[in-house]
Coordinates of C-alpha atoms in Angstrom, one line a residue:
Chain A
X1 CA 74.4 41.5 -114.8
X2 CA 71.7 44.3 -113.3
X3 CA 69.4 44.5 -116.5
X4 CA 67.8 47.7 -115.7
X5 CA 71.3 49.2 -115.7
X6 CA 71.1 52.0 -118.2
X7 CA 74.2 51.3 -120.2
X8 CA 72.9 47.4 -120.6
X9 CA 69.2 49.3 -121.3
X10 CA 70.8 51.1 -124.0
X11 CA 73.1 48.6 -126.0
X12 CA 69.8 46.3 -125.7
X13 CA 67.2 48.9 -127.4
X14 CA 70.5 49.8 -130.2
X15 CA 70.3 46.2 -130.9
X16 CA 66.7 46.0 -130.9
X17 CA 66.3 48.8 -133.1
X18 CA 68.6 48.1 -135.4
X19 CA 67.2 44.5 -136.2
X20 CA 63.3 46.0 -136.1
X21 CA 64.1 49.0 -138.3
X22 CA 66.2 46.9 -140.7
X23 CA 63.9 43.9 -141.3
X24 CA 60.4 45.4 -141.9
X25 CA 58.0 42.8 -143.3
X26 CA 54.8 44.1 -144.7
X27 CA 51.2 43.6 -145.5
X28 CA 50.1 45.6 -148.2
X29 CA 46.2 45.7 -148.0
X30 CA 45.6 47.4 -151.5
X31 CA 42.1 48.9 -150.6
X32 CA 42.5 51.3 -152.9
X33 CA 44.2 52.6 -156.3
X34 CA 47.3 53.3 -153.8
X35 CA 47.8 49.3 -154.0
X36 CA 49.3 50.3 -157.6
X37 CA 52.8 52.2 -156.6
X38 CA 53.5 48.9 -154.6
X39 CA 54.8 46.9 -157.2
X40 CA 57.1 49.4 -158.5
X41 CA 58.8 50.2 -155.4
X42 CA 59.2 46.7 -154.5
X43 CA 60.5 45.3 -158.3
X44 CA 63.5 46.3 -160.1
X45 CA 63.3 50.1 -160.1
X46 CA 63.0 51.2 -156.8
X47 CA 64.1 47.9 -155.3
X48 CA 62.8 48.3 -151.6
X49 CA 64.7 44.9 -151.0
X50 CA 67.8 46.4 -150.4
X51 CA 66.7 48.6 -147.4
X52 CA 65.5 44.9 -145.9
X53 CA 61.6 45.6 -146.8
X54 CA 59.6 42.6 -147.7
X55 CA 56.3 41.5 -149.0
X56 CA 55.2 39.5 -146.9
X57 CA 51.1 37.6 -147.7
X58 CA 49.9 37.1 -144.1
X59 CA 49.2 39.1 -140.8
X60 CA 50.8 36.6 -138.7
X61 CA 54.4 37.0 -140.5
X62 CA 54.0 41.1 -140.8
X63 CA 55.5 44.2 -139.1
X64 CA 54.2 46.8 -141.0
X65 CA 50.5 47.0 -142.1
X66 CA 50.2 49.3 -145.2
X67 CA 46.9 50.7 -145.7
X68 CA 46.9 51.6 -149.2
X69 CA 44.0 54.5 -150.4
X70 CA 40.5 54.9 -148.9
X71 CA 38.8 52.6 -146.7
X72 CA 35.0 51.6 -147.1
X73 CA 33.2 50.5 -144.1
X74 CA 33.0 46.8 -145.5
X75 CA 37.2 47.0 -146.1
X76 CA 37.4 48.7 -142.5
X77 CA 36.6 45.8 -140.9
X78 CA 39.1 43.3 -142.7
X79 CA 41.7 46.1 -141.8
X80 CA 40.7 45.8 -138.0
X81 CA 40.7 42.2 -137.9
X82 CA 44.3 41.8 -139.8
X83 CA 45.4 44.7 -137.8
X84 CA 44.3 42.5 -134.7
X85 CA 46.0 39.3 -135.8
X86 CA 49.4 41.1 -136.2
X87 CA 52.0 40.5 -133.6
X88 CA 53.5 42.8 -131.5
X89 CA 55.8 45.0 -132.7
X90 CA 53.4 46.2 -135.1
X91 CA 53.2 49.4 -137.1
X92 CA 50.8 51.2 -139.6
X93 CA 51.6 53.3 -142.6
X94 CA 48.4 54.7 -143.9
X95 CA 48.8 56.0 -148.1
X96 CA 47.5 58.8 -149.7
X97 CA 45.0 61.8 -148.6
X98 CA 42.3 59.6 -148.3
X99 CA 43.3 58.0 -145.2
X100 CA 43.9 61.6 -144.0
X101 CA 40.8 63.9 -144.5
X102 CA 38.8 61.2 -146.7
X103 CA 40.1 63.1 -149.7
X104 CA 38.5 62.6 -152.9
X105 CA 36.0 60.7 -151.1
X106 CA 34.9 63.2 -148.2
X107 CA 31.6 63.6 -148.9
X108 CA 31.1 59.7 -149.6
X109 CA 28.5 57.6 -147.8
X110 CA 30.7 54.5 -146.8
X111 CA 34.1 55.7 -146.4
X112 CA 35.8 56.7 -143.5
X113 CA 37.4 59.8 -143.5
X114 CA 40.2 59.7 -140.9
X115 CA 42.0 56.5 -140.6
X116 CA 43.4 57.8 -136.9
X117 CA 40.3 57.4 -135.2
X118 CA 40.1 53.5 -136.1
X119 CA 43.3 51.9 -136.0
X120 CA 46.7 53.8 -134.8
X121 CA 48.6 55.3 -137.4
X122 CA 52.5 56.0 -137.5
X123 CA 53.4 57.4 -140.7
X124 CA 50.9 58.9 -143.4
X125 CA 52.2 59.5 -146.6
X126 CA 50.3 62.6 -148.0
X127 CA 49.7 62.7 -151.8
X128 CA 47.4 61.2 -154.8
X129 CA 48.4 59.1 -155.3
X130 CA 52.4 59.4 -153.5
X131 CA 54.9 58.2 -155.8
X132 CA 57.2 55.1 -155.1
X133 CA 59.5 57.7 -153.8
X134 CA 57.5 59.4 -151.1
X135 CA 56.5 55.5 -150.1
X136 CA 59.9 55.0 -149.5
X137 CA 60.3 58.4 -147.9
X138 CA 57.5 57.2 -145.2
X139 CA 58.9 54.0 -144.8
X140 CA 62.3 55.8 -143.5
X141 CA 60.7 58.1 -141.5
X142 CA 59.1 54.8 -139.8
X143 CA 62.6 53.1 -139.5
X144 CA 63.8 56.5 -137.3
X145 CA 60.7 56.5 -135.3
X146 CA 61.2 52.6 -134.6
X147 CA 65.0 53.0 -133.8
X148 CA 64.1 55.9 -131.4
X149 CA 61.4 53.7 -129.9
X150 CA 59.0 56.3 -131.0
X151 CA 56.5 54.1 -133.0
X152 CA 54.2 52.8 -130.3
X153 CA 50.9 52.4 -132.1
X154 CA 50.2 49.1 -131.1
X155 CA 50.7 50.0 -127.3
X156 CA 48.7 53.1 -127.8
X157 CA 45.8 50.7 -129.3
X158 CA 46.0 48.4 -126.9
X159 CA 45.7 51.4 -123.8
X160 CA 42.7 53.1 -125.9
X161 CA 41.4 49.5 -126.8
X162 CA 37.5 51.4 -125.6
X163 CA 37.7 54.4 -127.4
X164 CA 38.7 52.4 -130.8
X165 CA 36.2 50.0 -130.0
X166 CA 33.5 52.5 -129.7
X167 CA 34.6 54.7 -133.2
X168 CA 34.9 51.3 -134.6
X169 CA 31.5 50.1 -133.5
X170 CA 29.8 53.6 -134.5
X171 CA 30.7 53.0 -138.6
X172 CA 30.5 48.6 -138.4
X173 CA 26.8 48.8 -138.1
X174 CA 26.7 44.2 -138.3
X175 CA 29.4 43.5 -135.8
X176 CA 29.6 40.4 -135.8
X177 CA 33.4 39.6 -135.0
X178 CA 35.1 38.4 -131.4
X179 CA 36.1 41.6 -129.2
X180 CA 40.0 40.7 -129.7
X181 CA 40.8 38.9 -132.8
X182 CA 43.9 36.8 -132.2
Chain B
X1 CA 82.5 13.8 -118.0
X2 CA 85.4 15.5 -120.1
X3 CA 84.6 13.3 -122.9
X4 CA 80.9 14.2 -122.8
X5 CA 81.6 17.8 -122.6
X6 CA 83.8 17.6 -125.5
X7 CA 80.8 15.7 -127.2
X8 CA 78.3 18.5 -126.4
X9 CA 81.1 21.4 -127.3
X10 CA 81.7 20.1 -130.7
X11 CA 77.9 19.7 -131.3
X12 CA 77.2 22.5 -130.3
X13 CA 80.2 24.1 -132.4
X14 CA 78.5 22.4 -135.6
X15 CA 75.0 23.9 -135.0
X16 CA 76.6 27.1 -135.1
X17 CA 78.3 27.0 -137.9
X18 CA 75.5 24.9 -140.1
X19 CA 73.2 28.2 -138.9
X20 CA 75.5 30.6 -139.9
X21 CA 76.6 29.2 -143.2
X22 CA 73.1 28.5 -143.9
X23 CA 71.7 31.7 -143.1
X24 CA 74.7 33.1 -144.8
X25 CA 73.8 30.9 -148.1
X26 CA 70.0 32.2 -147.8
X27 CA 71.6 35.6 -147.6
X28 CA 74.1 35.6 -151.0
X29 CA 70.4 33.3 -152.7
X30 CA 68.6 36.3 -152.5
X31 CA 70.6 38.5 -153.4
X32 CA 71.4 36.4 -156.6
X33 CA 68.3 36.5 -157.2
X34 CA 67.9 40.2 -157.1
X35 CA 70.9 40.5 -159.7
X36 CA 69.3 38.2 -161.9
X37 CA 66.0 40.5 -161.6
X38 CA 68.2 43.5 -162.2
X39 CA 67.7 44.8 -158.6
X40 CA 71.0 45.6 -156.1
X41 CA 69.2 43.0 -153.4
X42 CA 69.3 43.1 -149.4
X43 CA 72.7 43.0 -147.9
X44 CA 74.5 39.1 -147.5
X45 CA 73.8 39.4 -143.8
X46 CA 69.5 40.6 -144.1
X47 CA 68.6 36.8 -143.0
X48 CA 70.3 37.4 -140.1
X49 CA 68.4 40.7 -139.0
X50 CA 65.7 39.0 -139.9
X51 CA 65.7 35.9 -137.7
X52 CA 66.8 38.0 -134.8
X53 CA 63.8 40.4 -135.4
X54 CA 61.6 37.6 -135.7
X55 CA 62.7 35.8 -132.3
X56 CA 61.8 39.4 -130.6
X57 CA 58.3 39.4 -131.7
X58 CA 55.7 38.6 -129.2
X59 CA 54.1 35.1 -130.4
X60 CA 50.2 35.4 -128.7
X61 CA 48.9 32.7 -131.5
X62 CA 47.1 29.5 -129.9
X63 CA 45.6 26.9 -132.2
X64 CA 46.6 23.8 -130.2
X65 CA 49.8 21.9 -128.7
X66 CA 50.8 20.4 -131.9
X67 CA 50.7 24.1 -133.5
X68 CA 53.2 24.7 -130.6
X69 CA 55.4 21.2 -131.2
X70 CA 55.3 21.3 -135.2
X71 CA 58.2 24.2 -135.2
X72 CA 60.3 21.9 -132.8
X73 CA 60.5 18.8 -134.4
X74 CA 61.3 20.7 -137.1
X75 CA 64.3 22.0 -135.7
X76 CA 64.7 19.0 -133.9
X77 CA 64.9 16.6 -137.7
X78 CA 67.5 19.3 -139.3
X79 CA 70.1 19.2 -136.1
X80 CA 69.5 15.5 -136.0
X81 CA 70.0 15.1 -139.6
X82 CA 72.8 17.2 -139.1
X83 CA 74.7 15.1 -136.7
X84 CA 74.5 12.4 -138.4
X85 CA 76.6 14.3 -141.1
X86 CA 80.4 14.1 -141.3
X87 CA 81.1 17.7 -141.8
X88 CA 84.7 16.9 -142.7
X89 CA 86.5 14.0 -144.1
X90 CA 89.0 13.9 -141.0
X91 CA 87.2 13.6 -138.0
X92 CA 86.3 16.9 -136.1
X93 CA 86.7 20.4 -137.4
X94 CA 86.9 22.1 -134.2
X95 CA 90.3 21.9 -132.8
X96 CA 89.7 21.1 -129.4
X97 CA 86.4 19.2 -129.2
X98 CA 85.3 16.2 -130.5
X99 CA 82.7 16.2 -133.2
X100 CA 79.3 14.3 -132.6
X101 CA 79.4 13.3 -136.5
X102 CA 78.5 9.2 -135.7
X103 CA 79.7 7.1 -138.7
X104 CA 75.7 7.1 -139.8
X105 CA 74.4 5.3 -142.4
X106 CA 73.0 6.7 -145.5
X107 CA 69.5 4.9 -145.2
X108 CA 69.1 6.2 -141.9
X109 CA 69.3 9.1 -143.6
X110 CA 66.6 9.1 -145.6
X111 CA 64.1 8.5 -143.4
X112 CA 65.1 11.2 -140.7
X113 CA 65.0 14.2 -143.9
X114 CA 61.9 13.5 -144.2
X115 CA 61.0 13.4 -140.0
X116 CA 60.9 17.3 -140.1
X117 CA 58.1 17.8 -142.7
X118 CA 55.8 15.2 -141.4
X119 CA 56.2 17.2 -138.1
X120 CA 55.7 20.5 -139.7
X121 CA 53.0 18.6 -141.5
X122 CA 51.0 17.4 -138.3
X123 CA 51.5 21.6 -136.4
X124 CA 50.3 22.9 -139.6
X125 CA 47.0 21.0 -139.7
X126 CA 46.0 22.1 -136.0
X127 CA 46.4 25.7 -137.4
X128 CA 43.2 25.1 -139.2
X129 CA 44.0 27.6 -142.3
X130 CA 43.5 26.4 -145.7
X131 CA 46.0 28.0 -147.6
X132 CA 48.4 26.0 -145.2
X133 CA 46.4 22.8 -145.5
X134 CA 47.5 23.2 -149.5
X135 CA 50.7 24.1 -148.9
X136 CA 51.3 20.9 -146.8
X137 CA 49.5 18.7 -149.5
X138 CA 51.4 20.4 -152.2
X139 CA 54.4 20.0 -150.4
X140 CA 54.1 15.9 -149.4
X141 CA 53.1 15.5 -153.1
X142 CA 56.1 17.0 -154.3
X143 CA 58.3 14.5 -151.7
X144 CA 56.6 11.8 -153.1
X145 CA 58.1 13.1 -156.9
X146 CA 61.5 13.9 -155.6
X147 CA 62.4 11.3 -153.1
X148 CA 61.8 8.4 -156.0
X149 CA 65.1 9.9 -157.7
X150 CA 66.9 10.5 -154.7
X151 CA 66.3 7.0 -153.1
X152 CA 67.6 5.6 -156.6
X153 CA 70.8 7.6 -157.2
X154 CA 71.4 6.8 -153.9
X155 CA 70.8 3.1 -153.6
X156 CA 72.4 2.9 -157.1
X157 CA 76.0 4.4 -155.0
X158 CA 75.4 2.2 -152.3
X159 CA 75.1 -1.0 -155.0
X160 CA 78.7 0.5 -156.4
X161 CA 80.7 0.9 -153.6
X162 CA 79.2 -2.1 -151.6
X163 CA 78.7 0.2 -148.7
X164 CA 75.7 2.1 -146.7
X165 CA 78.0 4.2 -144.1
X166 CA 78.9 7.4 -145.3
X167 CA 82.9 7.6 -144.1
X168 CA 83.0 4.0 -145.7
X169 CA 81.4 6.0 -149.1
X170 CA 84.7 8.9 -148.6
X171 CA 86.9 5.8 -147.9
X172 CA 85.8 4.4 -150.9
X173 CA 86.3 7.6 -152.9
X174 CA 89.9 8.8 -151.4
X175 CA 90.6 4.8 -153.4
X176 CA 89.0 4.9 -156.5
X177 CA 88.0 8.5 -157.0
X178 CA 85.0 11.2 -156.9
X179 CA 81.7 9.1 -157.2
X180 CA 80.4 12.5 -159.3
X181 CA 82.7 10.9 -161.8
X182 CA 82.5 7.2 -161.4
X183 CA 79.4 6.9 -160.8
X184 CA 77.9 9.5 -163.3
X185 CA 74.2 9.0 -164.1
X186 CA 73.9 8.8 -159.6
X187 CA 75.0 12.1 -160.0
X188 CA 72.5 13.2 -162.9
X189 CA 69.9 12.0 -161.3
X190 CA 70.7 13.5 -157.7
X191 CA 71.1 16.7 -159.5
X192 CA 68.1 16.6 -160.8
X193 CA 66.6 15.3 -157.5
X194 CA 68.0 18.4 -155.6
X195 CA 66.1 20.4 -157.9
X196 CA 63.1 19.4 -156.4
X197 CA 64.8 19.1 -152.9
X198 CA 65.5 22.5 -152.2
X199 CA 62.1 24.1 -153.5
X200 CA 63.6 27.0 -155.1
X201 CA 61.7 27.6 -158.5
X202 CA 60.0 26.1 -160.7
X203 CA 59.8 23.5 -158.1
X204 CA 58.4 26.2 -155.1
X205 CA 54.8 25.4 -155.2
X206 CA 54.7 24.3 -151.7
X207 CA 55.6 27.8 -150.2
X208 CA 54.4 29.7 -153.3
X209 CA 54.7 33.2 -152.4
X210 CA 52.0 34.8 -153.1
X211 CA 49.7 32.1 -154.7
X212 CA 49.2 30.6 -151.1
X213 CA 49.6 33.3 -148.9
X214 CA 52.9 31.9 -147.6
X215 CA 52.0 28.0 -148.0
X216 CA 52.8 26.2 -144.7
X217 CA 54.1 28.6 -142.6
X218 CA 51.5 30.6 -143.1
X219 CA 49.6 30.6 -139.5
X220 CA 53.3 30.7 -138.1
X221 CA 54.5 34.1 -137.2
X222 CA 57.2 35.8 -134.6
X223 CA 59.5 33.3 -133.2
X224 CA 57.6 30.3 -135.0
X225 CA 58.7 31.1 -138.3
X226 CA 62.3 32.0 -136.9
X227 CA 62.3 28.8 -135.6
X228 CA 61.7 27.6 -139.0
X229 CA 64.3 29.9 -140.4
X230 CA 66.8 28.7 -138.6
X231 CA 66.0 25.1 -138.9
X232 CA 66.0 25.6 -142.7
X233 CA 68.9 27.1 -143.1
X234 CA 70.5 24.1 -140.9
X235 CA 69.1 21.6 -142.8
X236 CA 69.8 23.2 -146.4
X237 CA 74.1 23.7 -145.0
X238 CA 73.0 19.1 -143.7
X239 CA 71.8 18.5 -147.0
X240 CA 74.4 20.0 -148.8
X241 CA 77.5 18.6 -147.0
X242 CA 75.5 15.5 -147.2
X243 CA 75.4 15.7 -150.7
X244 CA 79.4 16.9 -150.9
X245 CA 80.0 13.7 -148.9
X246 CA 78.4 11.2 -151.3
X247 CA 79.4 12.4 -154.0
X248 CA 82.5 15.0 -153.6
X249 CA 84.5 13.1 -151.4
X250 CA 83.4 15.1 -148.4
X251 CA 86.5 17.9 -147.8
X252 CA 89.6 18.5 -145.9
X253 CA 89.0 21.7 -144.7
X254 CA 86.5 24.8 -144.2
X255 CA 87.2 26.3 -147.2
X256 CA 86.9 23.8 -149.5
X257 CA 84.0 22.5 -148.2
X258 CA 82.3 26.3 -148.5
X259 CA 83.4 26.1 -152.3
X260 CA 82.2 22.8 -152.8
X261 CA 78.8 23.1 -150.9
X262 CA 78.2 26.4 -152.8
X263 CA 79.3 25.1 -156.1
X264 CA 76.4 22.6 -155.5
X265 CA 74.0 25.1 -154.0
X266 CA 73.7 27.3 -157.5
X267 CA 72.7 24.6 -159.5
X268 CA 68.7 24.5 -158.0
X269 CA 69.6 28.7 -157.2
X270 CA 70.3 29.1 -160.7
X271 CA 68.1 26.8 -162.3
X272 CA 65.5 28.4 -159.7
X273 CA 66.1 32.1 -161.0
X274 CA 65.4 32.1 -164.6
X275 CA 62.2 29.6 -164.1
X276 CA 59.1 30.5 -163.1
X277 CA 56.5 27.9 -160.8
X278 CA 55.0 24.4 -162.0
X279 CA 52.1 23.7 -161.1
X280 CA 51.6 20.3 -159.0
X281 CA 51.5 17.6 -161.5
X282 CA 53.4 19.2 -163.5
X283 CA 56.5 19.2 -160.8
X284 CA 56.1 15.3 -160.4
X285 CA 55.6 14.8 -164.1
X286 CA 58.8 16.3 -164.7
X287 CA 60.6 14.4 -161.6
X288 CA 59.1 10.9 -162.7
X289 CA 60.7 11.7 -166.2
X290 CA 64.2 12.2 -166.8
X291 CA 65.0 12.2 -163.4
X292 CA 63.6 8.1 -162.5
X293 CA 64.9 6.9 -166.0
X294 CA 68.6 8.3 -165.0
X295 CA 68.2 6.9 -161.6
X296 CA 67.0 2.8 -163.4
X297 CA 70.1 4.0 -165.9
X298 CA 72.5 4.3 -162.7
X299 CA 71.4 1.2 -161.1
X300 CA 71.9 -0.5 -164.1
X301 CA 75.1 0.6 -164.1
X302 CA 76.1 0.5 -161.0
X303 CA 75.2 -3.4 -160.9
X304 CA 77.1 -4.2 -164.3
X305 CA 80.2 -2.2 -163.7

C-alpha cells in the first residue's frame, strides 16, 4: 500500500484527528486568578469530561498547556520549561486579556504583556476573567483547528526556536536553565 | 507448525479481547463515576481514543534503559498472567484456535501479579522524580497490606478443595458447588482484598491524582503511559476472570463471563465512588483488620470442614 497516496493520506489524518481532538489532556498552570473557572468547568456543572477533556498533573502526560491569567517573569520561566517538557502534539490555550495585551497589568514591571512572543499560542480566550463557557468555547475552537491540522504551534516553535529564545532571554534576566528542556 | 499457529492465533485472540473488555470496563468505571458525581461522563469508548492518541505522541523522554524496559515488563506480567488464566470453563473460546490457557497453578499465580509492579517499580526509579519515587513506595506498601488477605483466602480454597490448579478448582466446583458459597469467609476476605487490589478509592494512594502529580506514571508520557493503559486494562479483565474462576466457577460462555466479571468489578468501583483516599497506614491498617482476621477465620474453616 503507497502511503503517500492521497486517499490513504486522508483516512489517516481523519483518524488522527478524530483521536487528538477527542482526547485532549491538559495542564492547567493556574498563574493567575484564571486558575479559578477551572474547577467549575471540569466538576459537575459544566462537566468538560464528556467532550474527552482531562486533568491531567504532569507535562509529560499533557496535550494541551493552559496558561491561566498573567504571567510574571519568575512564572514565565516554569511556563517555558513545562512547555519544553511536553510531547509533541502539543498545544497552548492562553486565558484571559492578560495573556493578550497584558491587560490589567500593562503597565506592570514584571509581567509580560503578550504571551505570543514567548511561547506559541493557538487559542486565546478573550475576557476577565472568561466564564466556564467561553473556556469551553476555546477549547472547541482548538478541537476544529486540531482536526483540520491547523494547530501547529509546536512545529512553529520548534522552526522559530532563535527568535523565542532571544524574546525569552530579553525578560529571564538569570538564565540559568539547559537550551532545550527535555 | 498448524498446531503452533493455532497456539499463537488463540493467544493472540485472548489479548485482544482482555484489551478490549478491559478498556471497555475502564470506559463504563468512569463514567459510573461521573453519574455518581452528578456529571453525564465521557462516552463508554473515551479509553479507547485515548490510548490510540497516546501511542501517536512522539516519546523524546530519555532517563535510562530501565526507564525504557519498566513499561514492557509491565505489559509483559499482565499477558503472562493472562495466559495462565482459563478464560472459559471449556477449553478455548475462539472457535477455530486453540487457546494458550495452560492448566496453571494458582501459586504460580501469585507470584507473576506481582512481576509487573516490581518492573514498573525498577523503570520508575531511573526516572529520578520524586513524586514517582512516592508513588512506587506507596504503592509496594500497599501490596504488602493487600497481598496478606489474598494469599490467605486463597491458600484457605486451596486447603478445601485439596487442589492448587485452577481447572482442578472449576472441577471441584461443577461437583460440589460455587466456592463463593462453600467456602464463604475465602470469599469475604478476597472481597475485601480486591478492594485494595484494584486501587480504586479509598485505597488509590499509589496513583493519587492530584496529591502526587500522577504517582508512578508520572515521568511516563506518549506511548509509555499507553503502554501502561493497555497493560492495565489486561491485567484488571486477568484479574477478574481469575477471580470468576476461583470462586464463580469460571463460565460457559462470553456473556456470562461479562456479567460475572462485571458483577465482581463494581464491588471496589462502587465501594471506590462514594469514598474518598486513606492515607498510607491507614490503607494497611484497615487491610490487616477485618480483612487478615476473615482470611485466619477461612483457614480455620476450611481445615475443620
Amino acid at each position: 500500500m503507497d502511503t503517500n497516496d492521497k486517499g490513504v493520506r486522508k483516512i489517516v489524518d481523519m483518524i488522527t484527528g478524530f483521536a487528538r481532538s477527542n482526547s485532549l489532556f491538559m495542564l492547567a498552570y493556574g498563574t493567575g486568578c484564571g486558575d479559578i473557572e477551572i474547577p467549575p468547568a471540569m466538576t459537575s456543572r459544566y462537566d468538560w469530561e464528556r467532550f474527552g477533556y482531562r486533568k491531567m498533573a504532569t507535562p509529560r502526560q499533557a496535550d494541551v498547556l493552559l496558561i491561566s491569567g498573567y504571567l510574571a517573569t519568575k512564572t514565565l520561566k516554569r511556563v517555558i520549561r513545562s512547555y519544553e517538557q511536553m510531547q509533541e502534539p502539543k498545544y497552548v490555550v492562553a486565558f484571559g486579556s492578560c495573556t493578550i495585551n497584558g491587560g490589567m497589568y500593562w503597565d506592570s514591571y514584571n509581567t509580560i504583556k503578550m504571551l505570543d512572543h514567548y511561547i506559541p499560542v493557538d487559542v486565546y480566550i478573550n475576557g476577565c476573567m472568561p466564564r466556564p463557557e467561553a473556556v469551553m468555547s476555546g477549547l472547541f475552537d482548538l478541537q476544529e483547528q486540531i482536526k483540520k491540522g491547523e494547530a501547529n504551534g509546536a512545529q512553529k516553535y520548534r522552526e522559530n526556536l532563535e527568535w523565542y529564545r532571544g524574546n525569552q532571554k530579553k525578560v529571564i534576566k538569570n538564565w540559568v536553565m539547559p537550551e532545550y528542556n527535555w | 507448525m498448524e498446531d503452533i499457529l493455532k497456539l499463537l492465533g488463540g493467544a493472540a485472540a485472548t489479548m485482544l479481547l482482555a484489551f478490549v473488555v478491559g478498556a471497555t470496563y475502564g470506559g463504563l468505571v468512569r463514567k459510573i463515576i461521573a453519574r455518581t458525581q452528578n456529571r453525564v461522563g465521557p462516552p463508554w469508548y473515551q479509553n479507547f481514543v485515548d490510548i490510540s492518541k497516546l501511542y501517536m505522541k512522539d516519546t523524546a523522554v530519555h532517563h535510562g534503559v530501565m526507564q525504557h524496559i519498566g513499561p514492557a515488563f509491565a505489559i509483559t506480567a499482565s499477558v503472562t498472567v493472562l495466559m495462565f488464566v482459563p478464560v472459559l470453563r471449556e477449553g478455548g473460546w475462539f472457535p477455530w484456535f486453540e487457546n494458550l490457557n495452560f492448566k496453571g497453578d494458582i501459586i504460580f499465580l501469585i507470584y507473576m501479579m506481582v512481576f509487573g509492579s516490581l518492573g514498573m517499580a525498577l523503570g520508575i526509579g531511573q526516572t529520578g522524580n520524586p513524586n514517582a519515587s512516592i508513588g512506587v513506595s506507596r504503592g509496594l506498601s500497599m501490596m504488602v497490606g493487600y497481598e496478606i488477605p489474598f494469599v490467605l483466602s486463597l491458600v484457605s480454597v486451596m486447603v478445601q478443595t485439596h487442589t492448587t490448579s485452577i481447572t482442578g478448582l472449576m472441577e471441584w466446583q461443577t461437583q460440589n458447588g460455587w466456592l463463593m458459597f462453600e467456602a464463604p469467609f475465602a470469599f469475604i476476605t478476597m472481597l475485601l482484598a480486591i478492594l485494595g487490589m484494584f486501587h480504586y478509592a479509598p485505597f488509590d494512594i499509589a496513583h493519587a491524582p492530584s496529591e502526587i502529580a500522577s504517582g508512578p506514571p508520572s515521568e511516563f508520557g506518549g506511548k509509555y503511559l499507553a503502554m501502561m493503559m493497555t497493560s492495565g486494562s489486561i491485567f484488571a479483565f486477568a484479574k477478574l476472570v481469575f477471580l470468576v474462576d476461583v470462586f464463580m466457577n469460571g463460565a460457559s460462555n462470553l456473556v456470562m463471563l461479562v456479567v460475572k466479571t462485571l458483577l465482581l468489578y463494581m464491588v471496589p468501583v462502587l465501594y471506590g465512588a462514594v469514598s474518598p483516599r486513606y492515607r498510607t497506614e491507614q490503607a494497611i491498617r484497615y487491610l490487616w483488620g477485618w480483612p487478615v482476621f476473615f482470611g485466619i477465620i477461612a483457614l480455620i474453616y476450611s481445615i475443620y470442614i
